PDB file of N, CA, C and O in Angstrom:
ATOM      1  N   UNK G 219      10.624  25.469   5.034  1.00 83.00           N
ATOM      2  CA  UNK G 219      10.547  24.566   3.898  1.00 83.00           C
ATOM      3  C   UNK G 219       9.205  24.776   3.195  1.00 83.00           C
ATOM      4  O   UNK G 219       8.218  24.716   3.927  1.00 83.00           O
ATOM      5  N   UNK G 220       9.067  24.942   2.281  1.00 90.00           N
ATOM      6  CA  UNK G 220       7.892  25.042   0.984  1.00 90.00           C
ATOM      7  C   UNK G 220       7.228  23.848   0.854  1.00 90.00           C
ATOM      8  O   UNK G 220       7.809  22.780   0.665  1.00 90.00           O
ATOM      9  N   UNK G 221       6.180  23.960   0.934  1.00 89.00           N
ATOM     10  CA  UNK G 221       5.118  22.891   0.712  1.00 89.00           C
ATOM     11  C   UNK G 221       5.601  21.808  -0.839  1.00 89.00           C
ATOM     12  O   UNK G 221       5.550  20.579  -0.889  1.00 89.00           O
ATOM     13  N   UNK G 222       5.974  22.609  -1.773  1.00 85.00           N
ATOM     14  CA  UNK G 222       6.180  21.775  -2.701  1.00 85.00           C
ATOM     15  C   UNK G 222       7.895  20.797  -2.043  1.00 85.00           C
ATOM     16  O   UNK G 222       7.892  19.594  -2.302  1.00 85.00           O
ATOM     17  N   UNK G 223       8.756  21.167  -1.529  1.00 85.00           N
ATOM     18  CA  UNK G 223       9.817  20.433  -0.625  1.00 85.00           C
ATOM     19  C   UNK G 223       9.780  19.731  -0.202  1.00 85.00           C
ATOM     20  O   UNK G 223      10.585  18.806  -0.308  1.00 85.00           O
ATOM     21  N   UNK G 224       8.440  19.782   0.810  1.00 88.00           N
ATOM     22  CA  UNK G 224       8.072  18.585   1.938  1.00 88.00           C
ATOM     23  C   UNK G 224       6.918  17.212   0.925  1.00 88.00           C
ATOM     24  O   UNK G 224       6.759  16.021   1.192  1.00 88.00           O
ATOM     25  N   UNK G 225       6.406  17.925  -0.060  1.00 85.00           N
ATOM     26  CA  UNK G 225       5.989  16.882  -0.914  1.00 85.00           C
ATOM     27  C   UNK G 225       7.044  16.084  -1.481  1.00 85.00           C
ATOM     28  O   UNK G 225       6.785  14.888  -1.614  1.00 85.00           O
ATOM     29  N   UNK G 226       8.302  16.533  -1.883  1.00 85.00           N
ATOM     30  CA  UNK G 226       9.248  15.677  -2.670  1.00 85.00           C
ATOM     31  C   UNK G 226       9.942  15.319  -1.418  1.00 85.00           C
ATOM     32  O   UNK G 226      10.533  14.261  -1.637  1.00 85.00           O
ATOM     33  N   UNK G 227      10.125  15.673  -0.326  1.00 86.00           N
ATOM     34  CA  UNK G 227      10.732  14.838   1.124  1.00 86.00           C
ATOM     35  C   UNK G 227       9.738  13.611   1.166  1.00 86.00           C
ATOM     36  O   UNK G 227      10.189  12.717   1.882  1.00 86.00           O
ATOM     37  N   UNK G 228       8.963  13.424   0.809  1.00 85.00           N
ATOM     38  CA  UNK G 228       7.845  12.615   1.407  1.00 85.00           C
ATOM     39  C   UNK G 228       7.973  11.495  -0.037  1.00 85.00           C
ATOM     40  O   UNK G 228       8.032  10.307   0.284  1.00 85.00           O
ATOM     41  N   UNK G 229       7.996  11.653  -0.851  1.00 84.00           N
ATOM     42  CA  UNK G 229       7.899  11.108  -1.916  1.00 84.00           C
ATOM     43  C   UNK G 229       9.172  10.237  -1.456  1.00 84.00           C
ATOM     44  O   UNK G 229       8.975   9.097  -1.034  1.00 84.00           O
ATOM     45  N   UNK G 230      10.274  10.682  -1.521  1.00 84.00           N
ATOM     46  CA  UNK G 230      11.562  10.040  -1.344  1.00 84.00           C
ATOM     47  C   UNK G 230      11.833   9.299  -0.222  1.00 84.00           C
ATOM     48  O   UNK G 230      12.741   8.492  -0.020  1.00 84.00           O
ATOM     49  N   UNK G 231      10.543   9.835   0.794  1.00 85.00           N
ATOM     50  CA  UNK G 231      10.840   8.955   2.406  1.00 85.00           C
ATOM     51  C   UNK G 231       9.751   8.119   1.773  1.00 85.00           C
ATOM     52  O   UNK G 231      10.225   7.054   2.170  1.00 85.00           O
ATOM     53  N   UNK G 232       9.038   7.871   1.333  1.00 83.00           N
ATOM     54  CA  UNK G 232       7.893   6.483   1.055  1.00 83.00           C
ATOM     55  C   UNK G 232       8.410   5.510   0.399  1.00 83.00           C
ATOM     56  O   UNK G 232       8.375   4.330   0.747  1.00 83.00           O
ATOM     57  N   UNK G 233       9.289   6.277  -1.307  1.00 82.00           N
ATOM     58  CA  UNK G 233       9.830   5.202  -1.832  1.00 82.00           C
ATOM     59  C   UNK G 233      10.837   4.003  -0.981  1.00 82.00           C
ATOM     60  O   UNK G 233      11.056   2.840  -1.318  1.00 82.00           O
ATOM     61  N   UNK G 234      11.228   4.586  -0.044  1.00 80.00           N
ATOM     62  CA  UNK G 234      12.431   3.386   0.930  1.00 80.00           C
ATOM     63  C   UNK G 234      11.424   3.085   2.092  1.00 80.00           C
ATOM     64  O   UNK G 234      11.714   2.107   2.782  1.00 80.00           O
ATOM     65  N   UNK G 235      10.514   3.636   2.350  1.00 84.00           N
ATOM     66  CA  UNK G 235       9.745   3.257   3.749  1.00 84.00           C
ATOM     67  C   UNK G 235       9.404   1.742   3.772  1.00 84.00           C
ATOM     68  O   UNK G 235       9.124   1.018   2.816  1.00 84.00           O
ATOM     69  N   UNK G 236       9.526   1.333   5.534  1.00 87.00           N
ATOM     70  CA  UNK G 236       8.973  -0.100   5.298  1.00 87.00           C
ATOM     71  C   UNK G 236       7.801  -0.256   5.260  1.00 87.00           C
ATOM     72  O   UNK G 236       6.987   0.643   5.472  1.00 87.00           O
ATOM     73  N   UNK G 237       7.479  -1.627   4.936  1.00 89.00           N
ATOM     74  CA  UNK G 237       5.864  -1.657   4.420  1.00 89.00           C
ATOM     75  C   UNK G 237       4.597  -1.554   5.781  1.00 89.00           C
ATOM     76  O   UNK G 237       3.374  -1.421   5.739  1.00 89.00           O
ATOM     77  N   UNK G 238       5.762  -1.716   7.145  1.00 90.00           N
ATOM     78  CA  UNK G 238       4.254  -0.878   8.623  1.00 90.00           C
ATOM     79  C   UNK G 238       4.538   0.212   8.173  1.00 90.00           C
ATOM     80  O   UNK G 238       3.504   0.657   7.676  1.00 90.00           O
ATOM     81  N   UNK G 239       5.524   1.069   8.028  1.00 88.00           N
ATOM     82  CA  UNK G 239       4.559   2.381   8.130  1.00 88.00           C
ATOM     83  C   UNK G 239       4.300   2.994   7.384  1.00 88.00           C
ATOM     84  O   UNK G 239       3.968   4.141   7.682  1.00 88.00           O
ATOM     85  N   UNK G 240       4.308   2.433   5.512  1.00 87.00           N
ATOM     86  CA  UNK G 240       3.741   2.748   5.016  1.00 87.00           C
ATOM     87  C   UNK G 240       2.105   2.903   5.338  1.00 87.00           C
ATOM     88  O   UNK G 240       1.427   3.884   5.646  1.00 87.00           O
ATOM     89  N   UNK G 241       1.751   1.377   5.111  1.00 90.00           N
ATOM     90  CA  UNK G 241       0.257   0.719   5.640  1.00 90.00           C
ATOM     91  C   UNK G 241      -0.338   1.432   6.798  1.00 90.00           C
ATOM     92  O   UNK G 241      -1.563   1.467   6.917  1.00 90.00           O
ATOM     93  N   UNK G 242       0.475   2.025   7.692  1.00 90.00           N
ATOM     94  CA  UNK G 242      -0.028   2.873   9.024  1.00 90.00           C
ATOM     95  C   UNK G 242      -0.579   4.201   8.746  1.00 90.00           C
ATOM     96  O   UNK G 242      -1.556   4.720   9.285  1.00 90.00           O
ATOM     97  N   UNK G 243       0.350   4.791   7.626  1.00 88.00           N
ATOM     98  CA  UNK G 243      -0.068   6.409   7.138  1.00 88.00           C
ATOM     99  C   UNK G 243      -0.895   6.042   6.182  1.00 88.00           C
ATOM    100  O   UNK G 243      -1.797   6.877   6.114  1.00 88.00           O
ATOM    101  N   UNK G 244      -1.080   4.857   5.099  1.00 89.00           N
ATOM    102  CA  UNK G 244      -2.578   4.471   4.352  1.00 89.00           C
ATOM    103  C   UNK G 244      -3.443   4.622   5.290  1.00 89.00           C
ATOM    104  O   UNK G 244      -4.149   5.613   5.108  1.00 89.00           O
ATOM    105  N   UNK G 245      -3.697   3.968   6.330  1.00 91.00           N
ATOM    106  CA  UNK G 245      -4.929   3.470   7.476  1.00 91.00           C
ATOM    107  C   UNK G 245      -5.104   5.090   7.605  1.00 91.00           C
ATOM    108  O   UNK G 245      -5.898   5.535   6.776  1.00 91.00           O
ATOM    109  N   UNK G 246      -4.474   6.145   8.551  1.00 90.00           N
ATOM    110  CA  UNK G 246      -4.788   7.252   8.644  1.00 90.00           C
ATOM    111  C   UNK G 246      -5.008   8.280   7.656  1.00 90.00           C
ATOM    112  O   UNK G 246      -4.908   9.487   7.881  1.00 90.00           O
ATOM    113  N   UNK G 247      -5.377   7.639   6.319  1.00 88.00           N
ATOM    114  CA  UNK G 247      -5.240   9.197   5.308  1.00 88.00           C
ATOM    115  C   UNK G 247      -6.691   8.009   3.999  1.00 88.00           C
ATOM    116  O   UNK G 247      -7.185   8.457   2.964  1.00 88.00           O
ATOM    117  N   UNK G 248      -6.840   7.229   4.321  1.00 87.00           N
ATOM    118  CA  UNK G 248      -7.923   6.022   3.535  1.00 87.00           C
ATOM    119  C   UNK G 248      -9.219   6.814   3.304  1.00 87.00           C
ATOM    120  O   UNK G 248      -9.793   6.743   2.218  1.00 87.00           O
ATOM    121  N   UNK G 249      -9.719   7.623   4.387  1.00 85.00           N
ATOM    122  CA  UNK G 249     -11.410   8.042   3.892  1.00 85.00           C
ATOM    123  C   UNK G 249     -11.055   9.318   3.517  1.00 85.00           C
ATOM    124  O   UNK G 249     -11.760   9.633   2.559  1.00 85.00           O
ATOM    125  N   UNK G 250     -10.125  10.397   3.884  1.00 83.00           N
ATOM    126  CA  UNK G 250      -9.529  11.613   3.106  1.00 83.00           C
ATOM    127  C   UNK G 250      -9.528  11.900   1.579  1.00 83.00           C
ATOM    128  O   UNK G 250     -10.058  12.735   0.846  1.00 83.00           O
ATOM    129  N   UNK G 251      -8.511  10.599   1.391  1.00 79.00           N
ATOM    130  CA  UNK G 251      -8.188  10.003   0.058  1.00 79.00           C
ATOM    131  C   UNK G 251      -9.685   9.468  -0.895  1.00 79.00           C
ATOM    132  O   UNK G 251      -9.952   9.989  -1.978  1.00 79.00           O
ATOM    133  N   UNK G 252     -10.379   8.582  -0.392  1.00 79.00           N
ATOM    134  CA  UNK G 252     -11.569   8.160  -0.877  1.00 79.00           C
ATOM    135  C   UNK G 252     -12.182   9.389  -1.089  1.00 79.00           C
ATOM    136  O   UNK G 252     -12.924   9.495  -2.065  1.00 79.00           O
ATOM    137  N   UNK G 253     -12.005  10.330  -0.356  1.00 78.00           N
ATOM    138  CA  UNK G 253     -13.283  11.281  -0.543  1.00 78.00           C
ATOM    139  C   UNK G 253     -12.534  12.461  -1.503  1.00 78.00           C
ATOM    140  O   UNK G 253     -13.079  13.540  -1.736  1.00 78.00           O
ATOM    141  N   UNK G 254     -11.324  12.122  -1.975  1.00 73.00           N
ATOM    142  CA  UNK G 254     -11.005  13.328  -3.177  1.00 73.00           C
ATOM    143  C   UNK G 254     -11.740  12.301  -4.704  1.00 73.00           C
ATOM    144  O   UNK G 254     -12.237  11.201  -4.944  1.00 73.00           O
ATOM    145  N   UNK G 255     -11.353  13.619  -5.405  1.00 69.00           N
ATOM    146  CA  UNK G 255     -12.074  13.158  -6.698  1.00 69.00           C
ATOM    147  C   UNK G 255     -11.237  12.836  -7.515  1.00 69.00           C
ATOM    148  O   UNK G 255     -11.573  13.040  -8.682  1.00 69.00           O
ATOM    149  N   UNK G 256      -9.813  12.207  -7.280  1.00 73.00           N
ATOM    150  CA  UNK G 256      -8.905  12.150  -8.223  1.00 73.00           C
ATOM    151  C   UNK G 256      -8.626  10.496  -8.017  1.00 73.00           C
ATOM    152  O   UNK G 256      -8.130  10.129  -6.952  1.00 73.00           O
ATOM    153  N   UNK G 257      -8.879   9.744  -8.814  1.00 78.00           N
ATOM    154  CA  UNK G 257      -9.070   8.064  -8.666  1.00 78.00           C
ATOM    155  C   UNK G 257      -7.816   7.971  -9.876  1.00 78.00           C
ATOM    156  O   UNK G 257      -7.520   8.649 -10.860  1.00 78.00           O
ATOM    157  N   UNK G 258      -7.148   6.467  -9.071  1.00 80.00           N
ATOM    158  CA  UNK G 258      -6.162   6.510  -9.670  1.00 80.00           C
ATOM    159  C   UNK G 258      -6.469   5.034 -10.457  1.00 80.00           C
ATOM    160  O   UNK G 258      -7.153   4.425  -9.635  1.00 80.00           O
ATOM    161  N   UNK G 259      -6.335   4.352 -11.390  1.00 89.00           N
ATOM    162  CA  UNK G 259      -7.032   3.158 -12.016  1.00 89.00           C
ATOM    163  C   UNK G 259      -5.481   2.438 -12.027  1.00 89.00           C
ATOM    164  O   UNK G 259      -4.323   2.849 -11.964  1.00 89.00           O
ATOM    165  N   UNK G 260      -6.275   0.897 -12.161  1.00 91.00           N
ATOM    166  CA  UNK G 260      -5.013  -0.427 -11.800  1.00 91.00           C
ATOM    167  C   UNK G 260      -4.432   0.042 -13.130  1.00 91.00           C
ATOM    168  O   UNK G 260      -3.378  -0.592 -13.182  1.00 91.00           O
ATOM    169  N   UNK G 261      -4.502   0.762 -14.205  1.00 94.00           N
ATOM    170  CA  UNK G 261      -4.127   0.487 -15.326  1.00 94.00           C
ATOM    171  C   UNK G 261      -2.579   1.809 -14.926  1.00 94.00           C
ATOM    172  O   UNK G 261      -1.490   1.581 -15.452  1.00 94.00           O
ATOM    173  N   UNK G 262      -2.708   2.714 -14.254  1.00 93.00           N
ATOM    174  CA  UNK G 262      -1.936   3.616 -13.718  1.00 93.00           C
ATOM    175  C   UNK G 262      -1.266   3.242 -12.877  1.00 93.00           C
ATOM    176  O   UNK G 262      -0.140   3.713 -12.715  1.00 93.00           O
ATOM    177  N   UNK G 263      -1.769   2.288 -12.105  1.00 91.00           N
ATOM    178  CA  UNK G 263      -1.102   2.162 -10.560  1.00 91.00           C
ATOM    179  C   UNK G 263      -0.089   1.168 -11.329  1.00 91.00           C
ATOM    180  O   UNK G 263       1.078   1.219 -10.941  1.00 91.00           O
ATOM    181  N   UNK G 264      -0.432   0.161 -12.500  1.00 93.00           N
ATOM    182  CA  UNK G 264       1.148   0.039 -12.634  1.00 93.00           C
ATOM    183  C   UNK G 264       1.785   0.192 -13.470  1.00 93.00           C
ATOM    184  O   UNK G 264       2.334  -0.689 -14.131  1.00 93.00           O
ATOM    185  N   UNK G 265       1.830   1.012 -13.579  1.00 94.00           N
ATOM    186  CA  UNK G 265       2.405   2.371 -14.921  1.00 94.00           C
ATOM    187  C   UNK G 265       3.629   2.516 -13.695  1.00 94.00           C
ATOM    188  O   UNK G 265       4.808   2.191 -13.561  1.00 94.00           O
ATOM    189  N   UNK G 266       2.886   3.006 -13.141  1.00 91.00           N
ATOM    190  CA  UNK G 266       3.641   3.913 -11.339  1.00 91.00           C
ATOM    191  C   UNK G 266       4.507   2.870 -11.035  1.00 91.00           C
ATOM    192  O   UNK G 266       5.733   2.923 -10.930  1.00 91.00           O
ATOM    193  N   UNK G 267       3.599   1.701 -10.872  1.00 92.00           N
ATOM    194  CA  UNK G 267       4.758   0.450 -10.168  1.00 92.00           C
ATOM    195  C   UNK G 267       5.832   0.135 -10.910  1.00 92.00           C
ATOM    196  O   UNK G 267       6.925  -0.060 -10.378  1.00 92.00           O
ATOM    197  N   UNK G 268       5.655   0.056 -12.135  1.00 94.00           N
ATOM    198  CA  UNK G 268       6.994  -0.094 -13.188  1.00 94.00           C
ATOM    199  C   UNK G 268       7.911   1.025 -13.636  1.00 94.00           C
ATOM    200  O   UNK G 268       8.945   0.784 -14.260  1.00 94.00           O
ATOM    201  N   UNK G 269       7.599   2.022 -13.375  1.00 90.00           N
ATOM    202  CA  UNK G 269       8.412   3.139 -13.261  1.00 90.00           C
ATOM    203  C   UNK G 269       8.991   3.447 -11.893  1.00 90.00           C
ATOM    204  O   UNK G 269       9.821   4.343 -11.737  1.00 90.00           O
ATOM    205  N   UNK G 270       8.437   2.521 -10.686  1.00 89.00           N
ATOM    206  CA  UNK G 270       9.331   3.160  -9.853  1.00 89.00           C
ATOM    207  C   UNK G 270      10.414   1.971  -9.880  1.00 89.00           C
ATOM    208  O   UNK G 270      11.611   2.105  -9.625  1.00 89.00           O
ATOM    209  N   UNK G 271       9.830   0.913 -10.200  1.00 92.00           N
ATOM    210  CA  UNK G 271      10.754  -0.588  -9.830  1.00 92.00           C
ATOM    211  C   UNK G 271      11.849  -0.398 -11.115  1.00 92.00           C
ATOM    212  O   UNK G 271      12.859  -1.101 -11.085  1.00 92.00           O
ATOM    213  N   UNK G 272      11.692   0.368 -12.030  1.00 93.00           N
ATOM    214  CA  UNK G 272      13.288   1.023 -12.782  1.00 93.00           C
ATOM    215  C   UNK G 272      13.719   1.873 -12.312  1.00 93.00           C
ATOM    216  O   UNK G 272      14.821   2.038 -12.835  1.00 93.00           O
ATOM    217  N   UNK G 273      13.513   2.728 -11.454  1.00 89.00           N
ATOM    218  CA  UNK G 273      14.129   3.709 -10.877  1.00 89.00           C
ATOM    219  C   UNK G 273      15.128   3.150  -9.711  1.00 89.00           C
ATOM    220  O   UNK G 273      16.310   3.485  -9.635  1.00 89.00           O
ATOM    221  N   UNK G 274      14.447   2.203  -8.769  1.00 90.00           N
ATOM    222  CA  UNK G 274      14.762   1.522  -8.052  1.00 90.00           C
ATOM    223  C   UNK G 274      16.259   0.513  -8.464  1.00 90.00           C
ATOM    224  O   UNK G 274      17.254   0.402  -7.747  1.00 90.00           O
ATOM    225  N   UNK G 275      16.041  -0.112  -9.766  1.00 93.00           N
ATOM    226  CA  UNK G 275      17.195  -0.388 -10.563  1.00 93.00           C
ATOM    227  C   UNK G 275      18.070   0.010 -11.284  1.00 93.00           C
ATOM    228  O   UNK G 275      18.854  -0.709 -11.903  1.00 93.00           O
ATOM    229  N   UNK G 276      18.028   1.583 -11.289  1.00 92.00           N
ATOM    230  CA  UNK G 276      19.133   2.320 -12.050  1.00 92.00           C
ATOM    231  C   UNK G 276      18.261   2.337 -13.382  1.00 92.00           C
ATOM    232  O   UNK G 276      18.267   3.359 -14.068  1.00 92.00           O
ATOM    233  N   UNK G 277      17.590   1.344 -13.723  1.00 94.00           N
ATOM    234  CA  UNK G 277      17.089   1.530 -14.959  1.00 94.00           C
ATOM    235  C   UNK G 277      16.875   2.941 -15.692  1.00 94.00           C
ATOM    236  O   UNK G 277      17.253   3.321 -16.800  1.00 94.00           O
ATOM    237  N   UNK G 278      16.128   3.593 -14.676  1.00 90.00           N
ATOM    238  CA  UNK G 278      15.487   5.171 -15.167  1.00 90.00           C
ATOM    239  C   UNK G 278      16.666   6.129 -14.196  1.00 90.00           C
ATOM    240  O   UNK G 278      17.462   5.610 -13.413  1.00 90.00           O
ATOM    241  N   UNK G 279      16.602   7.007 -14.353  1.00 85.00           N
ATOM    242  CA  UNK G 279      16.858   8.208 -13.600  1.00 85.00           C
ATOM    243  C   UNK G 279      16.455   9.229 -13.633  1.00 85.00           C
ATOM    244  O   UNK G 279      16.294   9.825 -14.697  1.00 85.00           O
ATOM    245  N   UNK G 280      16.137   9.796 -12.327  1.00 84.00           N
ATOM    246  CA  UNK G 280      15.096  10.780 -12.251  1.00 84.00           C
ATOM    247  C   UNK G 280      15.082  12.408 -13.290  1.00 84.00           C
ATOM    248  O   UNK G 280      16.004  12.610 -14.080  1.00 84.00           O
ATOM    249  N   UNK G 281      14.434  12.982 -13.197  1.00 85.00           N
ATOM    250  CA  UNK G 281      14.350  14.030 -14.055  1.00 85.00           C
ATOM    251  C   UNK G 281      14.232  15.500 -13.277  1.00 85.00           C
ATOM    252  O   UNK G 281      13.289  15.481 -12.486  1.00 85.00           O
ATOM    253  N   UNK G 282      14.996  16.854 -13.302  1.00 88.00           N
ATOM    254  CA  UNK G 282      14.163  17.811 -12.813  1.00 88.00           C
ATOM    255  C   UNK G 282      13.372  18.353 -13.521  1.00 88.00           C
ATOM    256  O   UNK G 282      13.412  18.644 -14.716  1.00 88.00           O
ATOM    257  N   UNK G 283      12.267  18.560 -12.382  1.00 88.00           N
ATOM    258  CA  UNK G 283      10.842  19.357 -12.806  1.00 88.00           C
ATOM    259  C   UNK G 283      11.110  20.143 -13.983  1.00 88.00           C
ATOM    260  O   UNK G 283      10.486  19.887 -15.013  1.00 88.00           O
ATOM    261  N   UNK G 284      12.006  21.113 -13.954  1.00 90.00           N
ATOM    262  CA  UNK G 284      11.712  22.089 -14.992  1.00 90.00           C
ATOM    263  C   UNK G 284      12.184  21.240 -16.392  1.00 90.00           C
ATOM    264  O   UNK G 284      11.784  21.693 -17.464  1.00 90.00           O
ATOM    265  N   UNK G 285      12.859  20.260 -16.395  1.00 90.00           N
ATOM    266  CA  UNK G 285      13.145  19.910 -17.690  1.00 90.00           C
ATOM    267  C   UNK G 285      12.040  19.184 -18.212  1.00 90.00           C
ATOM    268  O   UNK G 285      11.913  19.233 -19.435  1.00 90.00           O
ATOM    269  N   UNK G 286      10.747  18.148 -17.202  1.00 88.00           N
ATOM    270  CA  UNK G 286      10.159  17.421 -17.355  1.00 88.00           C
ATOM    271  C   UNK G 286       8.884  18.992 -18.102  1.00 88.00           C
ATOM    272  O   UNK G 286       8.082  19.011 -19.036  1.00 88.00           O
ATOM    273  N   UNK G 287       9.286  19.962 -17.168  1.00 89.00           N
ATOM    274  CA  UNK G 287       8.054  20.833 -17.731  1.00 89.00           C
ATOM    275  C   UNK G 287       8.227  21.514 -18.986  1.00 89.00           C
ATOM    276  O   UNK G 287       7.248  21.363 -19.717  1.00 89.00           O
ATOM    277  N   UNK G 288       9.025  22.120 -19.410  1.00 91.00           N
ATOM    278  CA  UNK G 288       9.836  22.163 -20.956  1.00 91.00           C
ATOM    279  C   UNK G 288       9.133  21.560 -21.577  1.00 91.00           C
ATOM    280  O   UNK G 288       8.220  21.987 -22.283  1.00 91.00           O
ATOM    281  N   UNK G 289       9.556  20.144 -21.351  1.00 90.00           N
ATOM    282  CA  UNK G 289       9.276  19.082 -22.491  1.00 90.00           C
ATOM    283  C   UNK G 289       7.594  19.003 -22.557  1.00 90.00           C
ATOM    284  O   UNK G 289       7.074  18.799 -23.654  1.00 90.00           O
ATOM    285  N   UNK G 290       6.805  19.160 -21.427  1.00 89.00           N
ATOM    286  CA  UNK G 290       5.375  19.603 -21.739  1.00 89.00           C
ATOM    287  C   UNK G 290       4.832  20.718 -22.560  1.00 89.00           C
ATOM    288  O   UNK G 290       4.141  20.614 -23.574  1.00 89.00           O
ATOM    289  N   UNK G 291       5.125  21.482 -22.144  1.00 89.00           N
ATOM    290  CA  UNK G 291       4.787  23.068 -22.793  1.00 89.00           C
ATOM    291  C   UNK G 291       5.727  22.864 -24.475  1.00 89.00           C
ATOM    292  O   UNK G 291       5.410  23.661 -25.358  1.00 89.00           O
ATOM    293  N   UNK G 292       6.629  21.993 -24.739  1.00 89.00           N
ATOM    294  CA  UNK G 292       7.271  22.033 -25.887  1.00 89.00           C
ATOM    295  C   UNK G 292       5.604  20.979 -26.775  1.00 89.00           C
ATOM    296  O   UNK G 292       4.871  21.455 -27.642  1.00 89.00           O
ATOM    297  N   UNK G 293       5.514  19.882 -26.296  1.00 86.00           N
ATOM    298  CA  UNK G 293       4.989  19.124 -27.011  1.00 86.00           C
ATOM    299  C   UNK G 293       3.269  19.852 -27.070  1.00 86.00           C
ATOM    300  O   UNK G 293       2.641  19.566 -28.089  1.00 86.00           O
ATOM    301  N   UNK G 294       2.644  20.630 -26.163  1.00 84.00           N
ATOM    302  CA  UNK G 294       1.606  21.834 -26.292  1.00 84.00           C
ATOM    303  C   UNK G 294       2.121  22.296 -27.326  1.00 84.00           C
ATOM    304  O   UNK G 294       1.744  21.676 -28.321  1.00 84.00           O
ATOM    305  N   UNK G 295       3.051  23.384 -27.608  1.00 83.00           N
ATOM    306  CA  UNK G 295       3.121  24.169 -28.491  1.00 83.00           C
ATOM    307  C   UNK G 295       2.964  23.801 -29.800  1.00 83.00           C
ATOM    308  O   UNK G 295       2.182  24.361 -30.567  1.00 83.00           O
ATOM    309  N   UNK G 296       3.871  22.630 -30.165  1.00 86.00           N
ATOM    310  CA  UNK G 296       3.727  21.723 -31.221  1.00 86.00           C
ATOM    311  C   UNK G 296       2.321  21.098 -31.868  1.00 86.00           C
ATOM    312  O   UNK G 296       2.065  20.866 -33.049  1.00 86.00           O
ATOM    313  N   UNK G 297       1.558  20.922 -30.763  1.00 81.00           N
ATOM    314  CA  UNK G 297       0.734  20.053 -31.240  1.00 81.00           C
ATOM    315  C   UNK G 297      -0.299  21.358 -31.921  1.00 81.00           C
ATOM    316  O   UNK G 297      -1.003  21.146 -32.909  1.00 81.00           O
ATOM    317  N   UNK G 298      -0.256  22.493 -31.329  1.00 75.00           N
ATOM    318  CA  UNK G 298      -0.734  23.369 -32.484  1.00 75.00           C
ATOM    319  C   UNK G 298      -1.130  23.973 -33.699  1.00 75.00           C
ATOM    320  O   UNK G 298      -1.522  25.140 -33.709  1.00 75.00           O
TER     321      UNK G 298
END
């Protein structure tokens, strides 16, 4: 399995995980995390929270990568 695989296995096992073992793999990964340089701000975190709590409701449905990446490299090109 490819590293990028086991990232989207993991993504999909957190979104349903219960909240011990979420909080258990926080506790073990907390000063790792602190010590990268990528800070995520309350103004994001619930960006995140409201996009997953529609996903969660049918509201949204998910997207594949390559279409989500398209649509990047489309709106780059454009803004040219």
């Amino acid at each position: 399995m490819t590293t990028k695989a086991r990232r989207e296995e993991l993504i999909i096992y957190h979104t349903d995980a219960a909240d011990k073992k979420v909080n258990a793999r926080y506790a073990l990964l907390e000063e790792e995390m602190k010590e990268s340089s990528f800070i995520l701000t309350s103004e994001h975190l619930n960006i995140l929270e409201g996009r997953r709590a529609d996903f969660l409701s049918g509201k949204s449905k998910p997207q594949p990568w390559q279409e989500v990446h398209a649509r990047i490299r489309n709106k780059r090109k454009n803004a040219r």
